[in-house]
């Protein structure tokens, strides 16, 4: 018998604990990404001389480099400049910043999608800038962004396995640790895969349905 | 104009009426509870030019689409040139059969939206099917395509792609493309409805030429009443999934027998 | 910066490995994308169903889990893959599953009129796909394919975790021997960035090369709208 059922059952509780950490990373990371992404998108749109250009470049740079290497930089490089957190916090910040670059693009297209007439109407009513952004533009832009947010949440859930490389003890790291200490990788890795699938598959079906329901009417 | 009225039995040695090239027997088409065709019986004689008129949603286009096997009838039997195309009573599946494919080669279609292949030139559009479906050699196919392009007045446009051509030019290429397959029956599905008014004439001229010079059977759904009157041997008025009236153009347009035909013609000929 | 210069040959080796993995993974990805994407559109359930399961499983789990599974779990079935093989296989299958959805989507959204014109000309399904539908779908596939390839390139960094000596693996080695963390990681970040940028340029060039021309696309869109109106 290749598959050891008793072993599989015995390791399930620890794996579930790892899954919980993965979910924790995903939720906090997504909130961070959604917030930062919005800030980046608005700052870019405001066309502040140097700052907007710098942000535009950072967004492209983060999207063009591997998450793993970004995680290494945060884990190995930043402490030598006196910036250090525990692995979990570092992991959440890294993945949050990484995804904020993608979210920024989503917001940007959402903001671009708000018609020129809306801006003109706001000007005609002499609305102050903060009011125009806060009550007119962003509420319309974010409507189109919500389904994409769901997709990125699921993507981040799976990507967070990469953080095992910087000693964050999430699902993947747990499975690896069980494997190396028992010299049995089949059960922990297969169960880890099934747990990822058990969460992400229903979640993506749900997001698909939401997407269809909230799809903009042409 | 051709002196043609009701298609007469050809007077040969034996006094038998010609077998129809197209025959619809009790054909129905339902979309859920919507009855697009209601037990239609309809024959077309070989070489006959028939125009189908009537309001939108009356089922006109469905007749052509069933003949082109783009849609499946819900009930009834359709024969083309002696071959059974559809026979619902035999439990024929939606699936393609060999016979259906062979019979389909006798039919060509010109679409409202032209449906040219946008990634190919006019020439490539025309030679595509003769080479890959009929197995014609390339040189022969090109020669024939060049003739056909001349026939539709586009000899100089063979290397243009659809985006570089006007709607009228595209539709003329589409007609040449259909002719390249040497169909026995050519179907026209509102061939000028998607065209700007000033481009309609050039397409109608090509169709008029075909009607007068070939013995191909032509079946046309159209809103161009004057044109239908001019080129048809027979005009069929459709409404609500059924043929309301059928007869020579002179009768349908000058002396319609049915009130529904009269009111329809009043409405469309008013402007 | 000394470490970078001193260890340049090692970085160069790593870069070559990264490029090899990207090219092999990318090739496998394309094959998988068309095979699974077309199978997903098939009339036959026997093709459609396994393709669906494959796509959902590989999109639904982490690439890293897949790579580790192929490298560490497969030996329990008596199959010991070379690290490079496991890495390329995992990358190709994972990104291929994403790209399969691109293929499926691009082909499924083709204007219905094109298929009808093919039927009217007596073209059979295989011929339709090969001569008409796939060539027309390429322009629509290119931008998302470009994204998948950039993702694949970035994800090659994960192969370092199954002991393939790529760019990231080399950087880690140099870091642990020299301790010049900042210089090394900055260097490889820039190298990855340049590679991604080159891939983006390549995609843009291909898009221009294969474009049906803007007017043609507008026509298609118009036709799609008309079809929708007609169906309503």
XYZ file of C-alpha atoms in Angstrom:
721
model
C 0.000 0.000 0.000
C 1.559 3.251 -1.104
C -0.875 5.546 0.680
C -0.802 5.339 4.498
C -4.282 6.264 5.616
C -3.622 6.255 9.369
C -0.666 8.577 8.852
C -2.751 10.855 6.657
C -5.443 11.142 9.314
C -2.911 11.764 12.051
C -1.362 14.743 10.272
C -4.637 16.336 9.190
C -5.083 18.518 12.322
C -1.637 20.126 11.926
C -2.275 20.707 8.247
C -5.589 22.367 9.047
C -3.708 24.671 11.387
C -1.395 25.531 8.486
C -4.430 26.150 6.287
C -5.756 28.556 8.911
C -2.506 30.551 8.749
C -2.754 30.587 4.937
C -6.286 31.980 5.169
C -5.111 34.556 7.713
C -2.296 35.698 5.366
C -4.718 35.871 2.441
C -7.359 37.960 4.204
C -4.959 40.471 5.763
C -2.823 40.528 2.611
C -5.830 41.251 0.397
C -6.998 44.100 2.641
C -3.495 45.575 2.551
C -3.293 45.149 -1.247
C -6.730 46.665 -1.801
C -5.880 49.710 0.342
C -2.388 50.297 -1.017
C -3.524 49.667 -4.587
C -6.182 52.362 -4.242
C -3.644 54.848 -2.868
C -1.231 54.098 -5.723
C -3.944 54.408 -8.358
C -5.189 57.755 -7.043
C -1.657 59.140 -6.627
C -0.860 58.196 -10.210
C -4.003 59.806 -11.511
C -3.343 63.042 -9.603
C -0.204 63.483 -11.753
C 1.970 64.872 -8.969
C 5.256 65.711 -10.767
C 7.870 63.207 -9.547
C 5.788 61.050 -7.238
C 3.329 59.794 -9.867
C 6.163 58.743 -12.183
C 7.964 56.956 -9.352
C 4.819 55.090 -8.362
C 4.116 54.147 -11.964
C 7.617 52.676 -12.232
C 7.373 50.846 -8.892
C 4.095 49.242 -9.976
C 5.668 47.987 -13.199
C 8.804 46.853 -11.387
C 6.936 44.868 -8.747
C 4.838 43.215 -11.474
C 7.959 42.332 -13.430
C 9.884 40.544 -10.683
C 9.253 37.242 -8.851
C 7.368 37.179 -5.557
C 9.939 34.760 -4.159
C 12.824 37.145 -4.772
C 10.809 40.018 -3.304
C 10.238 37.898 -0.231
C 13.974 37.162 0.044
C 14.734 40.878 -0.184
C 12.312 41.646 2.647
C 13.589 38.763 4.735
C 17.361 39.038 4.194
C 18.010 42.609 3.034
C 15.711 44.827 5.082
C 16.966 43.599 8.516
C 20.461 44.859 7.652
C 18.880 48.338 7.461
C 17.294 47.870 10.850
C 13.825 46.968 9.541
C 12.748 43.591 10.830
C 9.506 41.893 11.759
C 8.663 38.287 12.444
C 8.367 36.053 9.389
C 4.562 36.084 9.273
C 4.319 39.884 9.287
C 7.073 40.162 6.695
C 5.257 37.616 4.548
C 1.940 39.439 4.742
C 3.551 42.781 3.897
C 5.451 41.321 0.943
C 2.466 39.589 -0.600
C 0.253 42.608 0.157
C 2.642 45.006 -1.583
C 3.101 42.564 -4.472
C -0.622 42.337 -5.084
C -1.170 46.066 -4.565
C 0.703 46.566 -7.845
C -1.902 44.443 -9.635
C -4.794 46.039 -7.762
C -3.508 49.503 -8.681
C -3.931 48.603 -12.347
C -7.456 47.349 -11.726
C -8.415 50.563 -9.929
C -6.752 52.605 -12.655
C -8.884 51.036 -15.366
C -11.917 51.429 -13.096
C -11.176 55.133 -12.672
C -10.581 55.521 -16.397
C -13.921 53.874 -17.003
C -15.758 56.682 -15.206
C -16.932 58.911 -18.030
C -15.558 62.370 -18.610
C -19.070 63.725 -18.167
C -18.985 62.750 -14.480
C -15.888 64.864 -13.877
C -17.380 67.735 -15.839
C -20.643 67.532 -13.913
C -18.678 67.618 -10.636
C -16.780 70.687 -11.847
C -20.012 72.350 -12.954
C -21.361 71.851 -9.452
C -18.128 73.262 -7.988
C -17.632 70.160 -5.878
C -14.313 70.148 -4.026
C -11.725 67.572 -5.170
C -12.098 65.281 -2.184
C -15.854 65.237 -2.636
C -15.524 64.474 -6.369
C -13.211 61.581 -5.678
C -14.947 60.281 -2.600
C -18.588 60.536 -3.656
C -18.555 60.556 -7.446
C -15.565 58.830 -8.988
C -14.433 56.125 -6.578
C -17.865 54.666 -5.827
C -18.397 54.163 -9.567
C -14.864 52.886 -10.145
C -14.937 50.420 -7.271
C -18.161 48.801 -8.473
C -16.326 47.420 -11.478
C -13.335 46.457 -9.338
C -15.083 44.225 -6.817
C -15.187 41.002 -8.886
C -11.501 41.381 -9.784
C -10.744 41.712 -6.096
C -12.278 38.285 -5.585
C -10.079 36.794 -8.278
C -6.936 38.268 -6.752
C -7.951 36.993 -3.323
C -8.057 33.426 -4.642
C -4.814 33.914 -6.548
C -3.117 35.219 -3.397
C -4.419 32.259 -1.405
C -2.481 29.932 -3.718
C 0.558 32.198 -4.110
C 1.028 32.481 -0.354
C 2.648 29.017 -0.458
C 5.754 30.819 -1.721
C 6.152 32.407 1.714
C 7.134 28.986 3.082
C 10.559 29.803 1.631
C 11.031 32.569 4.225
C 9.966 30.298 7.129
C 6.333 31.405 7.340
C 4.599 28.341 8.770
C 1.553 28.185 6.516
C -0.009 25.142 4.838
C 2.857 24.425 2.438
C 5.591 24.804 5.065
C 3.639 22.560 7.427
C 3.347 19.858 4.786
C 7.050 20.117 4.004
C 8.015 19.918 7.664
C 5.872 16.826 8.177
C 7.392 15.284 5.077
C 11.007 15.828 6.044
C 10.612 14.732 9.670
C 8.711 11.523 8.780
C 10.441 10.813 5.448
C 6.963 10.539 3.919
C 6.052 13.294 1.476
C 3.170 11.653 -0.379
C 0.447 12.108 2.237
C 1.269 15.638 3.487
C 1.790 17.062 -0.040
C -1.305 15.380 -1.471
C -3.422 16.556 1.442
C -2.006 20.069 1.120
C -2.959 20.073 -2.572
C -6.467 18.825 -1.765
C -6.915 21.470 0.936
C -5.875 24.238 -1.486
C -8.327 22.851 -4.033
C -11.127 22.442 -1.471
C -11.006 26.154 -0.688
C -10.087 27.728 -4.028
C -12.413 25.764 -6.310
C -15.687 26.649 -4.560
C -14.396 30.176 -4.022
C -13.697 30.685 -7.709
C -17.129 29.309 -8.636
C -18.652 31.819 -6.241
C -16.622 34.702 -7.681
C -17.647 33.657 -11.205
C -21.275 33.851 -10.212
C -20.820 37.237 -8.583
C -18.973 38.434 -11.670
C -21.850 37.439 -13.888
C -24.386 39.026 -11.599
C -22.521 42.317 -11.246
C -21.226 42.434 -14.811
C -21.675 45.950 -16.201
C -24.688 46.063 -18.505
C -23.653 47.070 -22.001
C -37.356 40.780 -67.641
C -37.934 37.118 -68.064
C -41.364 36.046 -69.182
C -42.039 33.791 -66.266
C -45.097 33.227 -64.194
C -45.979 30.209 -62.115
C -43.371 27.501 -62.755
C -44.923 25.373 -65.428
C -44.417 21.637 -65.782
C -41.792 21.308 -68.478
C -43.460 19.936 -71.525
C -41.376 16.955 -72.463
C -42.365 13.627 -73.905
C -43.812 12.506 -70.601
C -46.199 14.931 -68.970
C -44.768 14.769 -65.457
C -44.186 17.840 -63.321
C -40.484 18.300 -62.519
C -39.398 17.004 -59.142
C -38.946 19.933 -56.808
C -35.313 20.628 -55.908
C -36.358 21.776 -52.455
C -39.259 20.284 -50.549
C -40.421 21.141 -47.007
C -42.977 18.682 -45.618
C -44.781 19.656 -42.435
C -41.695 21.398 -41.105
C -41.999 23.097 -37.720
C -39.438 24.952 -35.691
C -40.000 25.812 -32.047
C -37.887 27.865 -29.710
C -39.382 26.822 -26.420
C -42.982 27.979 -26.665
C -42.248 30.249 -29.614
C -43.360 28.627 -32.881
C -41.119 30.072 -35.568
C -42.369 27.757 -38.292
C -45.765 26.067 -38.181
C -46.024 22.868 -40.175
C -44.691 24.411 -43.356
C -45.195 22.805 -46.752
C -43.165 24.460 -49.443
C -41.672 23.388 -52.788
C -39.181 25.053 -55.076
C -38.720 23.865 -58.664
C -35.243 23.491 -60.193
C -34.027 26.813 -61.566
C -36.792 28.749 -59.900
C -36.062 32.179 -58.398
C -38.160 32.631 -55.285
C -38.324 35.676 -53.018
C -39.626 35.435 -49.500
C -41.099 38.591 -48.007
C -42.821 39.369 -44.744
C -42.353 41.148 -41.413
C -39.340 40.475 -39.151
C -39.703 37.434 -36.956
C -42.063 35.748 -39.391
C -39.743 32.751 -39.853
C -38.391 33.701 -43.296
C -34.750 33.446 -42.337
C -35.338 30.196 -40.457
C -36.251 28.497 -43.741
C -32.857 29.380 -45.173
C -31.025 28.437 -41.987
C -32.678 25.012 -41.874
C -31.698 24.439 -45.517
C -28.103 25.463 -44.752
C -28.165 23.087 -41.727
C -27.443 25.996 -39.390
C -30.604 25.101 -37.516
C -32.428 21.867 -36.860
C -36.149 21.564 -37.528
C -38.306 20.429 -34.599
C -40.615 18.416 -36.822
C -40.987 17.395 -40.442
C -38.895 16.470 -43.429
C -36.721 18.470 -45.809
C -35.411 17.085 -49.094
C -32.939 18.742 -51.437
C -32.342 17.461 -54.956
C -33.809 14.087 -54.044
C -31.655 13.652 -50.906
C -33.136 13.762 -47.440
C -31.548 16.647 -45.552
C -33.663 16.387 -42.418
C -36.172 13.798 -41.330
C -37.201 14.304 -37.752
C -39.547 11.297 -37.795
C -36.532 9.037 -38.400
C -35.030 10.401 -35.219
C -32.192 12.085 -37.056
C -29.887 13.637 -34.498
C -28.535 17.159 -34.572
C -25.220 15.442 -35.228
C -23.702 15.689 -38.685
C -24.050 12.663 -40.888
C -22.099 11.922 -44.042
C -25.194 12.281 -46.164
C -26.020 15.628 -44.644
C -22.505 16.836 -45.456
C -22.772 15.666 -49.089
C -26.186 17.209 -49.579
C -25.017 20.437 -47.982
C -22.401 20.860 -50.714
C -25.228 21.430 -53.202
C -26.276 24.532 -51.281
C -24.556 27.890 -50.884
C -25.478 30.878 -48.769
C -24.928 34.628 -48.797
C -25.273 36.147 -45.346
C -26.679 39.454 -44.183
C -23.390 40.222 -42.408
C -21.208 38.874 -45.304
C -19.168 36.727 -42.855
C -16.028 37.002 -44.941
C -12.923 35.647 -43.212
C -11.237 38.850 -42.019
C -7.723 37.402 -41.933
C -7.780 36.446 -45.615
C -7.744 38.429 -48.862
C -10.684 38.362 -51.275
C -8.858 35.752 -53.355
C -8.046 33.575 -50.331
C -11.641 33.788 -49.153
C -12.848 32.434 -52.468
C -10.301 29.614 -52.984
C -10.371 28.351 -49.385
C -13.292 25.934 -49.666
C -12.742 24.774 -53.284
C -9.203 23.699 -52.325
C -9.837 22.252 -48.882
C -13.368 20.924 -49.292
C -13.646 20.001 -52.981
C -9.955 19.120 -53.330
C -9.468 21.393 -56.355
C -5.848 22.188 -57.230
C -4.613 25.644 -56.342
C -3.974 26.966 -59.854
C -7.421 25.937 -61.045
C -9.069 27.411 -57.963
C -7.261 30.719 -58.430
C -8.189 30.898 -62.091
C -11.827 30.287 -61.316
C -11.740 32.767 -58.430
C -10.312 35.435 -60.725
C -13.191 34.829 -63.175
C -15.714 35.098 -60.396
C -14.153 38.308 -59.065
C -14.423 39.767 -62.571
C -18.026 38.621 -62.715
C -18.861 40.602 -59.569
C -16.787 43.551 -60.799
C -13.944 43.219 -58.311
C -11.163 41.886 -60.540
C -8.818 44.552 -59.208
C -9.534 43.810 -55.548
C -8.342 40.232 -55.254
C -5.582 41.099 -52.792
C -7.669 43.333 -50.575
C -8.703 42.105 -47.152
C -12.281 42.569 -45.941
C -11.396 45.535 -43.686
C -10.072 47.366 -46.747
C -13.332 46.968 -48.663
C -16.714 48.667 -48.461
C -19.736 46.658 -47.326
C -20.970 46.403 -50.904
C -17.618 45.083 -52.098
C -17.485 42.598 -49.234
C -20.921 41.287 -50.078
C -19.946 40.883 -53.728
C -16.877 38.876 -52.676
C -19.162 36.793 -50.456
C -21.361 36.051 -53.476
C -18.294 35.034 -55.510
C -17.176 32.838 -52.614
C -20.519 31.036 -52.567
C -20.492 30.623 -56.376
C -17.020 29.073 -56.296
C -18.558 25.961 -54.749
C -20.867 25.598 -57.803
C -23.996 25.154 -55.706
C -27.243 24.013 -57.272
C -29.161 26.154 -54.801
C -28.066 29.601 -53.646
C -29.644 31.160 -50.566
C -29.628 34.913 -49.913
C -30.389 36.016 -46.371
C -31.281 39.713 -46.594
C -28.120 40.365 -48.613
C -28.480 44.153 -48.643
C -29.887 44.822 -45.166
C -26.510 45.590 -43.598
C -25.448 47.980 -46.375
C -25.457 51.749 -46.589
C -28.199 52.818 -49.033
C -25.760 53.982 -51.721
C -24.067 50.549 -51.793
C -27.224 48.465 -52.227
C -27.406 48.956 -56.006
C -24.051 47.337 -56.817
C -24.982 44.176 -54.899
C -28.470 43.981 -56.428
C -26.931 44.314 -59.904
C -24.766 41.253 -59.280
C -27.727 39.223 -58.025
C -29.893 40.413 -60.934
C -27.223 39.238 -63.370
C -27.090 35.836 -61.736
C -30.859 35.510 -61.823
C -30.977 36.277 -65.529
C -27.975 34.308 -66.720
C -27.860 31.098 -64.676
C -30.187 28.195 -64.106
C -29.213 28.004 -60.447
C -32.127 27.775 -58.045
C -32.244 30.965 -55.963
C -34.081 31.523 -52.725
C -33.927 35.022 -51.320
C -35.219 36.648 -48.165
C -35.381 40.358 -48.841
C -36.916 43.692 -47.959
C -36.216 45.124 -51.420
C -39.745 44.820 -52.823
C -39.089 46.374 -56.238
C -36.142 44.066 -56.714
C -38.102 40.993 -55.660
C -40.800 41.945 -58.115
C -38.289 42.333 -60.913
C -36.243 39.157 -60.624
C -38.518 36.555 -59.043
C -40.495 33.804 -60.704
C -42.511 33.548 -57.535
C -42.962 35.569 -54.354
C -44.011 34.062 -51.039
C -45.508 36.198 -48.299
C -44.684 34.942 -44.806
C -46.266 35.866 -41.527
C -46.248 34.268 -38.141
C -44.428 31.093 -39.151
C -46.621 30.284 -42.144
C -46.854 31.106 -45.863
C -49.816 33.441 -46.167
C -49.782 33.789 -49.920
C -47.670 32.623 -52.823
C -47.764 33.576 -56.481
C -46.117 35.355 -59.374
C -44.799 38.827 -58.499
C -47.453 40.521 -60.600
C -50.170 38.955 -58.475
C -48.533 39.495 -55.078
C -47.592 43.116 -55.673
C -50.451 44.311 -57.909
C -53.337 42.178 -56.772
C -52.682 40.500 -53.419
C -55.485 38.133 -52.384
C -54.892 38.195 -48.645
C -55.586 41.103 -46.346
C -52.338 40.403 -44.431
C -50.298 40.743 -47.635
C -52.102 43.971 -48.511
C -51.450 45.556 -45.114
C -47.809 44.479 -45.117
C -47.181 45.887 -48.592
C -49.016 49.109 -47.714
C -46.705 49.536 -44.723
C -43.413 48.834 -46.523
C -44.170 50.542 -49.822
C -45.457 53.734 -48.228
C -42.073 55.444 -48.219
C 29.282 45.169 -5.619
C 32.451 43.051 -5.446
C 30.545 39.853 -4.894
C 28.497 40.409 -8.028
C 31.587 40.843 -10.179
C 33.470 38.020 -8.529
C 30.578 35.610 -8.898
C 29.446 36.799 -12.327
C 30.113 33.382 -13.944
C 27.813 31.716 -11.398
C 25.086 34.293 -12.038
C 25.541 33.775 -15.773
C 25.072 30.026 -15.332
C 21.968 30.707 -13.266
C 20.609 33.029 -15.923
C 21.102 30.364 -18.600
C 19.235 27.829 -16.471
C 16.412 30.316 -15.879
C 16.147 30.903 -19.631
C 16.210 27.163 -20.352
C 13.434 26.490 -17.849
C 11.410 29.398 -19.250
C 11.724 28.223 -22.854
C 11.002 24.550 -22.087
C 8.174 25.419 -19.689
C 6.758 27.902 -22.191
C 6.776 25.332 -24.985
C 5.045 22.749 -22.807
C 2.602 25.434 -21.683
C 1.573 26.181 -25.292
C 1.074 22.512 -26.149
C -0.972 21.940 -22.995
C -2.964 25.137 -23.595
C -4.148 24.136 -27.061
C -4.690 20.470 -26.189
C -6.717 21.169 -23.046
C -8.401 24.321 -24.391
C -9.639 22.590 -27.555
C -10.623 19.436 -25.660
C -12.705 21.645 -23.396
C -14.681 22.839 -26.450
C -15.164 19.366 -27.861
C -18.586 17.876 -28.522
C -17.423 14.655 -26.905
C -17.768 14.381 -23.170
C -14.861 11.942 -23.052
C -12.521 14.766 -24.085
C -14.303 17.662 -22.390
C -14.524 16.149 -18.947
C -10.888 15.133 -18.284
C -9.716 18.469 -19.706
C -12.036 20.243 -17.260
C -10.716 18.264 -14.301
C -7.114 18.888 -15.340
C -7.665 22.633 -15.696
C -9.508 22.990 -12.380
C -6.982 20.927 -10.403
C -3.947 22.740 -11.766
C -5.515 26.164 -11.409
C -6.954 25.339 -8.016
C -3.735 24.346 -6.231
C -0.440 26.149 -5.745
C 2.300 25.818 -8.317
C 4.754 25.233 -5.488
C 2.673 22.336 -4.147
C 2.542 20.830 -7.641
C 6.291 21.163 -8.077
C 7.025 19.613 -4.674
C 4.532 16.861 -5.333
C 6.212 15.919 -8.614
C 9.645 16.044 -6.967
C 9.038 14.590 -3.481
C 5.788 12.571 -3.667
C 6.124 10.914 -7.066
C 9.117 8.787 -5.891
C 6.645 6.931 -3.649
C 5.160 5.570 -6.876
C 8.633 4.568 -7.997
C 9.088 7.553 -10.308
C 12.109 9.699 -9.530
C 12.200 12.785 -11.759
C 15.282 14.850 -12.368
C 14.756 18.216 -10.573
C 14.803 20.094 -13.889
C 12.182 17.731 -15.351
C 9.907 18.084 -12.344
C 10.328 21.871 -12.486
C 9.557 22.190 -16.204
C 6.649 19.756 -15.947
C 5.061 21.641 -13.036
C 5.528 25.038 -14.704
C 4.258 23.862 -18.087
C 1.200 22.091 -16.697
C 0.300 24.871 -14.259
C 0.657 27.804 -16.668
C -0.768 25.609 -19.427
C -3.967 25.193 -17.408
C -4.325 28.987 -17.223
C -3.482 29.383 -20.909
C -6.017 26.660 -21.805
C -8.747 28.939 -20.520
C -7.356 31.698 -22.733
C -7.574 29.408 -25.775
C -11.075 28.284 -24.854
C -12.294 31.831 -24.238
C -10.792 33.269 -27.416
C -12.277 30.535 -29.587
C -15.664 30.496 -27.872
C -16.040 34.246 -28.351
C -15.456 34.090 -32.095
C -18.324 35.642 -34.022
C -20.949 33.001 -34.753
C -21.126 34.176 -38.366
C -17.649 32.837 -39.104
C -18.623 29.290 -38.136
C -21.832 29.622 -40.149
C -19.921 30.762 -43.216
C -17.662 27.708 -42.835
C -20.668 25.394 -42.614
C -22.208 27.017 -45.689
C -18.956 26.284 -47.556
C -19.040 22.642 -46.465
C -15.970 22.916 -44.216
C -15.823 20.233 -41.537
C -15.060 21.012 -37.874
C -11.337 20.189 -37.951
C -10.799 22.235 -41.103
C -12.824 25.130 -39.667
C -10.655 25.245 -36.571
C -7.359 24.912 -38.380
C -7.932 27.310 -41.271
C -10.411 29.848 -39.978
C -11.202 29.902 -36.277
C -7.752 29.420 -34.716
C -5.915 31.844 -37.035
C -8.562 34.462 -36.260
C -8.353 33.840 -32.531
C -4.587 34.341 -32.302
C -4.727 38.151 -31.980
C -7.195 37.841 -29.103
C -5.010 35.220 -27.410
C -1.735 37.112 -27.642
C -2.084 39.695 -24.840
C -3.226 37.146 -22.213
C -0.601 34.667 -23.471
C 1.978 37.404 -22.888
C 0.802 37.719 -19.283
C 0.982 33.953 -18.794
C 4.541 33.898 -20.152
C 5.654 36.725 -17.851
C 4.071 34.803 -14.951
C 5.896 31.675 -16.047
C 9.192 33.541 -16.205
C 8.729 34.926 -12.690
C 7.607 31.550 -11.373
C 10.782 29.902 -12.641
C 12.314 31.351 -9.448
C 10.413 28.623 -7.548
C 12.518 25.917 -9.208
C 15.354 26.989 -6.888
C 13.319 25.391 -4.080
C 13.603 21.964 -5.725
C 17.402 22.413 -6.096
C 17.500 23.574 -9.731
C 20.436 26.002 -9.954
C 18.662 28.936 -11.587
C 19.221 32.661 -11.088
C 17.526 32.721 -7.663
C 19.392 29.611 -6.533
C 22.736 31.149 -7.555
C 21.880 34.377 -5.747
C 21.087 32.459 -2.579
C 24.416 30.637 -2.815
C 26.369 33.848 -3.328
C 24.484 35.492 -0.471
C 25.311 32.720 1.967
C 29.010 32.686 1.056
C 29.637 36.452 0.792
C 26.907 38.009 2.922
C 26.582 40.843 0.354
C 22.833 40.507 0.408
C 21.782 43.890 -0.988
C 24.025 43.897 -4.044
C 23.139 40.348 -5.074
C 19.397 40.633 -4.728
C 19.287 44.043 -6.395
C 21.183 42.576 -9.320
C 18.864 39.636 -9.869
C 15.731 41.768 -9.349
C 16.945 43.982 -12.186
C 17.773 40.931 -14.316
C 14.291 39.460 -13.846
C 12.754 42.837 -14.562
C 14.671 43.197 -17.816
C 13.620 39.687 -18.881
C 9.935 40.397 -18.149
C 10.211 43.657 -20.034
C 11.721 41.899 -23.044
C 8.866 39.372 -22.982
C 6.364 42.234 -22.938
C 8.086 43.794 -25.958
C 8.010 40.458 -27.764
C 4.281 40.109 -27.109
C 3.621 43.636 -28.345
C 5.602 42.922 -31.510
C 3.672 39.690 -32.130
C 0.392 41.502 -31.549
C 1.250 44.042 -34.219
C 2.397 41.272 -36.525
C -0.793 39.237 -36.171
C -3.314 42.037 -35.823
C -6.325 41.590 -38.078
C -6.163 45.374 -38.322
C -8.200 47.581 -36.118
C -11.021 48.058 -38.566
C -11.540 44.313 -38.856
C -11.882 44.004 -35.095
C -14.412 46.819 -34.992
C -16.412 45.006 -37.634
C -16.335 41.836 -35.579
C -17.502 43.683 -32.510
C -20.305 45.345 -34.443
C -21.353 41.956 -35.707
C -21.353 40.530 -32.200
C -23.568 43.361 -31.014
C -25.937 42.809 -33.913
C -26.123 39.101 -33.085
C -26.980 39.917 -29.494
C -29.697 42.324 -30.572
C -30.988 39.727 -33.012
C -31.103 37.054 -30.318
C -32.900 39.265 -27.801
